[in-house]
PDB file of C-alpha atoms and ligand atoms in Angstrom:
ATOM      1  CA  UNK C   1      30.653   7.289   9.270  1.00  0.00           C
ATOM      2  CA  UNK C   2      30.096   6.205   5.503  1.00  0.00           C
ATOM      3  CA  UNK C   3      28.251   7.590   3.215  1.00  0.00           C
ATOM      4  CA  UNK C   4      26.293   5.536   0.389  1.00  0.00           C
ATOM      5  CA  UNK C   5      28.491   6.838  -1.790  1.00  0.00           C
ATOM      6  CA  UNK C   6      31.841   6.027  -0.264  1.00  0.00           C
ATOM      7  CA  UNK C   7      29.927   2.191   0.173  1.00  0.00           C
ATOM      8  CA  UNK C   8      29.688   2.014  -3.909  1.00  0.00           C
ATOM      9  CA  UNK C   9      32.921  -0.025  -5.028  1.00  0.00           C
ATOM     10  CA  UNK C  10      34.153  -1.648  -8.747  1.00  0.00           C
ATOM     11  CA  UNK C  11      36.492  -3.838  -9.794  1.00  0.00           C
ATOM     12  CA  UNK C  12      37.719  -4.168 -13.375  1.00  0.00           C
ATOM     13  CA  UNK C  13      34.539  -6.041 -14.266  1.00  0.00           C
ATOM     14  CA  UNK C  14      32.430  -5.461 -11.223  1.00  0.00           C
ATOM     15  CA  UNK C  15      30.246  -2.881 -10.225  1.00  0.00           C
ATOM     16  CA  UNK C  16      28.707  -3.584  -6.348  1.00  0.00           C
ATOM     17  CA  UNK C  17      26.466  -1.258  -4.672  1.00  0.00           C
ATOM     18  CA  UNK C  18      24.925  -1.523  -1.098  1.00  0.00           C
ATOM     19  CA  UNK C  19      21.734  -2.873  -0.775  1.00  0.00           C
ATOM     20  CA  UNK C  20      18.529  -0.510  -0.748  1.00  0.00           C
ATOM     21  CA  UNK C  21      15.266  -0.866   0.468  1.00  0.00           C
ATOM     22  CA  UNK C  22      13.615  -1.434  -3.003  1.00  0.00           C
ATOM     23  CA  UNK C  23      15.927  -4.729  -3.624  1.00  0.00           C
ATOM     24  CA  UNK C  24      13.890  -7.401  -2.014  1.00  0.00           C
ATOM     25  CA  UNK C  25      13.420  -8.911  -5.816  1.00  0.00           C
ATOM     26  CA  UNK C  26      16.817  -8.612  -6.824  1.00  0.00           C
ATOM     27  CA  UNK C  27      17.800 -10.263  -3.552  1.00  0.00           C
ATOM     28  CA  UNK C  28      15.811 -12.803  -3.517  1.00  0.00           C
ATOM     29  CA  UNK C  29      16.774 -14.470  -7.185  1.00  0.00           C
ATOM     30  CA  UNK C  30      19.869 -15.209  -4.788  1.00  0.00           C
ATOM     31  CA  UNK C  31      18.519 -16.272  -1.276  1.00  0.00           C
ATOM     32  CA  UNK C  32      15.607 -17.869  -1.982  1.00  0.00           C
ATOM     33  CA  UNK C  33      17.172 -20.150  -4.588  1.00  0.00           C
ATOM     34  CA  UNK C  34      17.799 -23.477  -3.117  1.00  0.00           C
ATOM     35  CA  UNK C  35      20.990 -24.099  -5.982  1.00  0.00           C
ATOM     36  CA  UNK C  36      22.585 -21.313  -4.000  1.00  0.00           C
ATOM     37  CA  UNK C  37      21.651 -21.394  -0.999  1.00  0.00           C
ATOM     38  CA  UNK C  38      22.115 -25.485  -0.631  1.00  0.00           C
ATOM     39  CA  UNK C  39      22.548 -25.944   2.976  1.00  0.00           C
ATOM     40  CA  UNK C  40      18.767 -24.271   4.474  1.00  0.00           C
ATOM     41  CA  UNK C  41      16.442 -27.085   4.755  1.00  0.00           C
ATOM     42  CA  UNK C  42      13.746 -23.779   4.240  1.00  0.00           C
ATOM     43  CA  UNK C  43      13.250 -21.126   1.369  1.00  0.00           C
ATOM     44  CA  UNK C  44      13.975 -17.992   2.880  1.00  0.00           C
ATOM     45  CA  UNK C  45      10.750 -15.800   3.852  1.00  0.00           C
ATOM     46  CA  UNK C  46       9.965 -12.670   1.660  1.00  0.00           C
ATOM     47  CA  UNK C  47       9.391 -11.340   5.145  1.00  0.00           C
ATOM     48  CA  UNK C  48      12.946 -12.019   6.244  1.00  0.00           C
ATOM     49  CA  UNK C  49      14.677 -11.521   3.687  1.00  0.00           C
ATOM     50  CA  UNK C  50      13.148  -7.745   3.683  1.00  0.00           C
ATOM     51  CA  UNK C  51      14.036  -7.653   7.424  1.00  0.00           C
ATOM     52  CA  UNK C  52      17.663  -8.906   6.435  1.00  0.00           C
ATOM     53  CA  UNK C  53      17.922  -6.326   3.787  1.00  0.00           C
ATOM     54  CA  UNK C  54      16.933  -2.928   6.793  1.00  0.00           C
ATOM     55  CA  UNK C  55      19.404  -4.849   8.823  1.00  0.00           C
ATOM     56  CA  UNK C  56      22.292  -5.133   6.236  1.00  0.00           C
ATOM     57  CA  UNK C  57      21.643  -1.126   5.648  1.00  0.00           C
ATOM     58  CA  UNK C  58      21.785  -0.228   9.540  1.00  0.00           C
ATOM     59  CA  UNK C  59      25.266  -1.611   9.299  1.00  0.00           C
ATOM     60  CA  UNK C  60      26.280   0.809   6.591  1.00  0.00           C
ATOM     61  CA  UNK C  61      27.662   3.544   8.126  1.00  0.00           C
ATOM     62  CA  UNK C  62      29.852   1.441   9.636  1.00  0.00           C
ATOM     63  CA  UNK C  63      31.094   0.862   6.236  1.00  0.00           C
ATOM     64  CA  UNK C  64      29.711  -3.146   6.535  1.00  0.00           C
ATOM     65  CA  UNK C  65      26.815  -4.692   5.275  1.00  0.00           C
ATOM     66  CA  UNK C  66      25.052  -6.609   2.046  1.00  0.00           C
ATOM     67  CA  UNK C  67      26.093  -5.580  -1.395  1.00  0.00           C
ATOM     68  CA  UNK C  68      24.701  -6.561  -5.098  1.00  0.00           C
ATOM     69  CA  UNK C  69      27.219  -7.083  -7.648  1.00  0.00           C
ATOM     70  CA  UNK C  70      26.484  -6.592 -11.548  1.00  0.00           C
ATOM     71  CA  UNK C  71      28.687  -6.591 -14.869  1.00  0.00           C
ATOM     72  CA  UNK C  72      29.987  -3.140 -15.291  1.00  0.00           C
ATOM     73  CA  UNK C  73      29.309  -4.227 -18.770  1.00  0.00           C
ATOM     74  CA  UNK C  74      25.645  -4.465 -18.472  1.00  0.00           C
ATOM     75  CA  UNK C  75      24.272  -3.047 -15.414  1.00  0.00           C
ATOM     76  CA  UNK C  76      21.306  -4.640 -15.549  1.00  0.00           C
ATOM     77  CA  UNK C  77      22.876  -8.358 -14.851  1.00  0.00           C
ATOM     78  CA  UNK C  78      22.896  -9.294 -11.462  1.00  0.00           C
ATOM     79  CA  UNK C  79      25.902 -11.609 -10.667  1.00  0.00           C
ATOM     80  CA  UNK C  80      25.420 -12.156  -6.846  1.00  0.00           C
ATOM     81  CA  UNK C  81      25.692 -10.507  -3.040  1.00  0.00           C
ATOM     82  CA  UNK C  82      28.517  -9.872  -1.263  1.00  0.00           C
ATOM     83  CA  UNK C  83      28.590  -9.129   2.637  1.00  0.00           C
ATOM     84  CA  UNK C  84      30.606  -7.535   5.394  1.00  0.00           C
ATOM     85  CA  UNK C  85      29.478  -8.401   8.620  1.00  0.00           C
ATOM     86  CA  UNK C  86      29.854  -9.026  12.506  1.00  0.00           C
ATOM     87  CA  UNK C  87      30.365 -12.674  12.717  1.00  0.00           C
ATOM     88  CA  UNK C  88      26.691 -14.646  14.903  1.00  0.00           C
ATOM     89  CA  UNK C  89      27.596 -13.795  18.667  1.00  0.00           C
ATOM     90  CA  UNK C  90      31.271 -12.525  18.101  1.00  0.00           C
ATOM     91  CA  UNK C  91      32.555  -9.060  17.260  1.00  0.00           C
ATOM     92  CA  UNK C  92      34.893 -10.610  14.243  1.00  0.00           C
ATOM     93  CA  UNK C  93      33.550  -9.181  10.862  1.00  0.00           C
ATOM     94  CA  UNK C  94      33.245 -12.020   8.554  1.00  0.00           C
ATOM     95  CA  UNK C  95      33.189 -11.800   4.907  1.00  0.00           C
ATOM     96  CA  UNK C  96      31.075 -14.042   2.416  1.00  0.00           C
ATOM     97  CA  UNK C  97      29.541 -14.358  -1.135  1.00  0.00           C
ATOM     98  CA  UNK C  98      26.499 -16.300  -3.039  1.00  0.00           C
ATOM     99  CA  UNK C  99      26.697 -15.903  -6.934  1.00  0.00           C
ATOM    100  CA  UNK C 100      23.795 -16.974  -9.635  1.00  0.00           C
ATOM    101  CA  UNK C 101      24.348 -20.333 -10.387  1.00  0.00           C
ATOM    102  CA  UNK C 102      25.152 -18.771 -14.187  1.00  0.00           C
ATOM    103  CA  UNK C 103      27.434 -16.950 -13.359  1.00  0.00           C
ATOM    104  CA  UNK C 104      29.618 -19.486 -11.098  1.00  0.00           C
ATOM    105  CA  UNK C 105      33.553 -20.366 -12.826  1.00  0.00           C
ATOM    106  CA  UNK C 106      34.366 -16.579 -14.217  1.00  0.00           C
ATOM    107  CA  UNK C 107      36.114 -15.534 -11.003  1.00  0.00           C
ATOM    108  CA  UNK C 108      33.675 -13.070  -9.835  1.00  0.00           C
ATOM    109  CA  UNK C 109      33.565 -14.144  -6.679  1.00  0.00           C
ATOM    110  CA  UNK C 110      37.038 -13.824  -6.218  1.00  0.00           C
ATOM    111  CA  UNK C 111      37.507 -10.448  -7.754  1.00  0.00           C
ATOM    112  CA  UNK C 112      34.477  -8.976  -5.748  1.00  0.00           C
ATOM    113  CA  UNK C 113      35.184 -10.487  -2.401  1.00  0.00           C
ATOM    114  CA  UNK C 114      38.716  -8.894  -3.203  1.00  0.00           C
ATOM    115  CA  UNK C 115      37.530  -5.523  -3.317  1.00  0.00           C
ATOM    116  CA  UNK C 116      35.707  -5.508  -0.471  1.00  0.00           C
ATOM    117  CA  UNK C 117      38.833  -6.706   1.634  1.00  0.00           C
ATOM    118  CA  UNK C 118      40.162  -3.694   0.438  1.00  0.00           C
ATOM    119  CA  UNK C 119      37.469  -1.836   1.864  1.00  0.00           C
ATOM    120  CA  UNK C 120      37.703  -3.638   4.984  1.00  0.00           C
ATOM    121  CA  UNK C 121      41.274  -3.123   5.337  1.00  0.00           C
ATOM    122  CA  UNK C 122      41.996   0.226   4.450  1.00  0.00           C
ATOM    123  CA  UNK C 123      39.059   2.294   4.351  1.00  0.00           C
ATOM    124  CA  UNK C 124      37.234   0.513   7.486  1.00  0.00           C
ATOM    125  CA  UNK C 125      40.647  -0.376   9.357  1.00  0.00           C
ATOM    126  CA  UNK C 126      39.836  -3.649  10.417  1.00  0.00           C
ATOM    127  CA  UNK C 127      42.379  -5.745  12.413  1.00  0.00           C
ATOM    128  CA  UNK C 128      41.518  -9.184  10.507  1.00  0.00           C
ATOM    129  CA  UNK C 129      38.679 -10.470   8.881  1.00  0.00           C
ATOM    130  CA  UNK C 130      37.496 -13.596   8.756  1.00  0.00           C
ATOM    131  CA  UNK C 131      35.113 -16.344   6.651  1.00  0.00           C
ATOM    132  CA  UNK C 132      33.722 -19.702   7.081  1.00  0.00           C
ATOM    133  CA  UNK C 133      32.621 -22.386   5.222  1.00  0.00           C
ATOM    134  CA  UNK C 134      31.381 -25.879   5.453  1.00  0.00           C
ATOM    135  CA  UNK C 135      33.874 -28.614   5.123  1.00  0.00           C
ATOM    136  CA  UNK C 136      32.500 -29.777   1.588  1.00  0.00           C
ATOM    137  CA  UNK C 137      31.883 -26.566   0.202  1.00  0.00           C
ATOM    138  CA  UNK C 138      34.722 -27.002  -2.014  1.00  0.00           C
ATOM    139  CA  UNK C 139      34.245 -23.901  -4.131  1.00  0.00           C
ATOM    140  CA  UNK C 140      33.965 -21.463  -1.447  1.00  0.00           C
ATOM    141  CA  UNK C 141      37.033 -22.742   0.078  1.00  0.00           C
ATOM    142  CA  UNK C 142      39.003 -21.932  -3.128  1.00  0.00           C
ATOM    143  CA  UNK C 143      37.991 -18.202  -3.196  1.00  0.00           C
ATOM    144  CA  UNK C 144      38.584 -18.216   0.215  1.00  0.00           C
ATOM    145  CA  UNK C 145      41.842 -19.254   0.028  1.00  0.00           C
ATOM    146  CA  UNK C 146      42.669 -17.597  -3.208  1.00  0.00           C
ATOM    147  CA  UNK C 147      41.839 -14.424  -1.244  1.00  0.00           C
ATOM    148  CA  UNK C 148      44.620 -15.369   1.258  1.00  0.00           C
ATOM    149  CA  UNK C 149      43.153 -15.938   4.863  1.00  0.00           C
ATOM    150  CA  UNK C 150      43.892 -19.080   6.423  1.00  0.00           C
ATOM    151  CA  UNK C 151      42.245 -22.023   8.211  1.00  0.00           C
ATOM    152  CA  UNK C 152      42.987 -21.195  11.560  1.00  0.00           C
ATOM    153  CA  UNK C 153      40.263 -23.789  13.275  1.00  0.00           C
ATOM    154  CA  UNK C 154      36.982 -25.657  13.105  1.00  0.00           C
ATOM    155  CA  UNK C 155      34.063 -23.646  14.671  1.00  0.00           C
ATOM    156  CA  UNK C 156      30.158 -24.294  15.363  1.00  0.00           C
ATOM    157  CA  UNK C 157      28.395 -22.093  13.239  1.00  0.00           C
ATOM    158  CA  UNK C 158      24.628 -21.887  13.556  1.00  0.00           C
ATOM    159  CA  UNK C 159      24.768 -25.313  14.806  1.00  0.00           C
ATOM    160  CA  UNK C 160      26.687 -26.941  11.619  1.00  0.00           C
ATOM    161  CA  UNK C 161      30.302 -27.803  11.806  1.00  0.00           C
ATOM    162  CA  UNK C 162      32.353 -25.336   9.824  1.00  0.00           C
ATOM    163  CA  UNK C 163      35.880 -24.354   8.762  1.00  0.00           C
ATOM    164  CA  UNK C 164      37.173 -20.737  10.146  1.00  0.00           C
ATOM    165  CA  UNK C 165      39.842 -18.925   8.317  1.00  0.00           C
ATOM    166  CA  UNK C 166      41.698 -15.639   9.178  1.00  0.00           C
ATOM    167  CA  UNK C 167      43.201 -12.902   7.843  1.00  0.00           C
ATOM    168  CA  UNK C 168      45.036  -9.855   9.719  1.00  0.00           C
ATOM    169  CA  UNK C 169      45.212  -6.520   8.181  1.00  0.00           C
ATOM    170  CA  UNK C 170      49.684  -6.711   8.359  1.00  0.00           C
ATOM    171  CA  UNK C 171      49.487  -9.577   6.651  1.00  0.00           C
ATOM    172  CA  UNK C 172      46.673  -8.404   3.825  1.00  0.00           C
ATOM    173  CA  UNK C 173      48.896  -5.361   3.573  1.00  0.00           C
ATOM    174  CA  UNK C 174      52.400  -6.792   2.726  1.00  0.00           C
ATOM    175  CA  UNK C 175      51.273  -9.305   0.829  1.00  0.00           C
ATOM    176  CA  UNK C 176      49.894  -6.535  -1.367  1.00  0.00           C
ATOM    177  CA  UNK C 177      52.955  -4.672  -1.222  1.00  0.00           C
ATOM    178  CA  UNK C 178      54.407  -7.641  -2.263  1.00  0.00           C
ATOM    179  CA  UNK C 179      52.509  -7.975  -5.047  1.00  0.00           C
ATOM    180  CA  UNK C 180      52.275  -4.331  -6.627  1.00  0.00           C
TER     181      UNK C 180
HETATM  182  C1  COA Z 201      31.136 -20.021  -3.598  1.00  0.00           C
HETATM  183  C2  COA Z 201      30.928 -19.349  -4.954  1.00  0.00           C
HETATM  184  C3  COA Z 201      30.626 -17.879  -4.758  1.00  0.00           C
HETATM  185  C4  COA Z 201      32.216 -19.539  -5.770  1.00  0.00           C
HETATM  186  O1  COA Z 201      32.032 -19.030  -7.066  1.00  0.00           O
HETATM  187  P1  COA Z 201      33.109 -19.358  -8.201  1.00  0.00           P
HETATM  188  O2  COA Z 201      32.604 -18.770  -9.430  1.00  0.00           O
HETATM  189  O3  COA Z 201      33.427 -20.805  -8.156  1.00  0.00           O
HETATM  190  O4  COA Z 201      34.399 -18.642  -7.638  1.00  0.00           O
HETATM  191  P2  COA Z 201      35.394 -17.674  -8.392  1.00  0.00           P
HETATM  192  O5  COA Z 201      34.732 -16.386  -8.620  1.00  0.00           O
HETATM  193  O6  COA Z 201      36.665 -17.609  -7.631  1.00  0.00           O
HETATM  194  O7  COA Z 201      35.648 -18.382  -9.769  1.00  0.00           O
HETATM  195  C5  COA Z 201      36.565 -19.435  -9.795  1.00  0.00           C
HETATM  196  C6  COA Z 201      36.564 -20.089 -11.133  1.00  0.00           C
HETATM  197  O8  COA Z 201      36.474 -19.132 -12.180  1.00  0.00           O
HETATM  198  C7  COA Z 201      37.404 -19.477 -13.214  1.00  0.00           C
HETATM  199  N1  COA Z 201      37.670 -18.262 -14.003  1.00  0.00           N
HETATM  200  C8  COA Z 201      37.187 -18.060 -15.235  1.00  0.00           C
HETATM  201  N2  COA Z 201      37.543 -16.836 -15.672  1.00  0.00           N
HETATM  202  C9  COA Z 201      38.265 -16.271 -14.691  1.00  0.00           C
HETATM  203  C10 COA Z 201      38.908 -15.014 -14.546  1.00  0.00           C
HETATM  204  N3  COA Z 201      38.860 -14.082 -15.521  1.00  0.00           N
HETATM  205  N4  COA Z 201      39.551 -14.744 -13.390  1.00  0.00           N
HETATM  206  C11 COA Z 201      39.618 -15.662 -12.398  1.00  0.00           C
HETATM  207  N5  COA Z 201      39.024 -16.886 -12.487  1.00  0.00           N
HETATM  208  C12 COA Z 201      38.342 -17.187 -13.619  1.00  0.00           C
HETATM  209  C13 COA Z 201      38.557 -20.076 -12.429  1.00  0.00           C
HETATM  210  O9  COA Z 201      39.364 -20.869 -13.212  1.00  0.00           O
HETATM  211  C14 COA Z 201      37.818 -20.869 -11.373  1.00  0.00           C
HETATM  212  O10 COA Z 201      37.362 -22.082 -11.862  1.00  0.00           O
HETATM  213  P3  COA Z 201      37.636 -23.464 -11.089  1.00  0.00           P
HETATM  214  O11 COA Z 201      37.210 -23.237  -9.656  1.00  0.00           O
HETATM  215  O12 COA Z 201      36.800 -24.455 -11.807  1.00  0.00           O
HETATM  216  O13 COA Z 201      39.108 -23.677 -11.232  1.00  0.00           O
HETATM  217  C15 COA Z 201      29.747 -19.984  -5.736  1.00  0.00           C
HETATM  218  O14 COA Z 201      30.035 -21.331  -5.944  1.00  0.00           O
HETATM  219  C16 COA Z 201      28.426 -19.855  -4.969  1.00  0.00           C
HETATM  220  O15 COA Z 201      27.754 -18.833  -5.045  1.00  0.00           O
HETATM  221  N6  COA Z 201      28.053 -20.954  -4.244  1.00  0.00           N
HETATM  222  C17 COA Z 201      26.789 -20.999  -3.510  1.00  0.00           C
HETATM  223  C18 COA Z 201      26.772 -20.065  -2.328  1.00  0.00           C
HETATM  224  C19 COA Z 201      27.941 -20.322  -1.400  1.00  0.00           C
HETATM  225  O16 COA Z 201      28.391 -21.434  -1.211  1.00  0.00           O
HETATM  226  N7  COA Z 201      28.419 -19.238  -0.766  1.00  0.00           N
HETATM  227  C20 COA Z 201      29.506 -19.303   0.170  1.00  0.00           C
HETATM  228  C21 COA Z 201      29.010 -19.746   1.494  1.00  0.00           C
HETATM  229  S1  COA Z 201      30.362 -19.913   2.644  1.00  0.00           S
END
C-alpha cells in the first residue's frame, strides 16, 4: 500500500507529484491540446478527463497511476504527465509521457520517465514494464529507447497499429549496476 507521500518522486531537475482531485486545469493544458495529444480525432471531455483523473488516483496505492511533473526550479511550471498503468485489457503495466509542446528537446521526458522506472522496479517490484508507441511517433520512440526497453512486437492498441517494447526488471537492474 502507498502512501501519497511515498508516490511524490524528483529527479535532478524534476519534481512529479500524483495527480489530485483539484488538477483537472493543470491536466487539461496537456490532454486537451491537440499539439500533444496528435493522434485523437476529439478534444478530450472536461468530463473525462475529471473521470480519468479519480481513476488515475484509485490506482495509487498500488503505487501506479498519473503524475504532473514541474521544474524543481520553479514549481509553478508545469512540464507534462507521466503515467504508470495496467496496459487496455492486459495485466502488463505500461509506462508513458505527454510534455508541453515548450518544453519538448530538454530531456525531461527522459529523465522523468526514468524515475518512475525506478519506482516501478524497485519500490513496486514489477517483473517488466512495458510502452507503446505509434510507428511514426519518432520522438517517443527515442525516449523509449533511451530508457532501454526493447521492441519486442507490433500490437493493436485501441484499434491503431502500434510498436510494443519491453523491459524486465533483471535486465533494468544490471544494466544499472552496470552503470553506477
Ligand atoms: C514524446 C515526448 C514526451 C518526447 O519529448 P522530448 O522532449 O523529445 O524527449 P526527451 O525528454 O528525451 O528530450 C530529448 C531531447 O532533449 C535534448 N536535450 C536537451 N537538453 C538535454 C538534457 N539536459 N538531457 C537530455 N537531453 C537533452 C536531447 O538532445 C533530445 O533532443 P533530440 O531528440 O532532438 O536529439 C514529446 O515529444 C511529447 O510530449 N509528444 C506528444 C505526446 C506523445 O507523443 N506522448 C507519447 C505517446 S506514446
Amino acid at each position: 500500500m502507498f502512501t501519497n507521500e511515498a508516490l511524490v518522486l524528483q529527479s535532478e531537475r524534476l519534481h512529479i507529484r500524483p495527480f489530485n482531485p483539484t488538477d483537472a486545469r493543470l491536466v487539461g493544458r496537456i490532454l486537451r491540446d491537440p499539439m500533444i495529444i496528435f493522434w485523437h480525432k476529439k478534444r478530450m471531455s472536461w468530463r473525462l478527463l475529471r473521470l480519468g483523473i479519480r481513476n488515475s488516483m484509485k490506482m495509487n496505492k498500488w503505487g501506479l497511476g498519473w503524475w504532473l511533473i514541474f521544474s524543481k526550479e520553479d514549481k509553478n511550471t508545469l512540464i507534462g504527465v507521466l503515467l504508470l498503468q495496467p496496459l487496455d485489457d492486459t495485466n502488463e503495466i505500461e509506462i508513458g509521457y505527454h510534455l508541453r509542446r515548450d518544453q519538448w528537446g530538454k530531456g525531461y521526458a527522459t529523465e522523468a520517465a526514468g524515475r518512475l522506472l525506478e519506482h516501478g522496479f524497485t519500490k513496486i517490484g514489477l517483473n517488466h514494464i512495458c510502452a507503446v508507441a505509434l510507428p511514426y511517433n519518432h520522438r517517443s520512440i527515442s525516449v523509449i529507447e533511451k530508457l532501454g526497453l526493447t521492441l519486442s512486437k507490433n500490437t493493436l492498441h485501441r484499434g491503431l497499429a502500434h510498436r510494443y517494447f519491453k523491459l524486465n526488471r533483471n535486465d533494468y537492474l544490471a544494466r544499472r549496476q552496470a552503470s553506477s
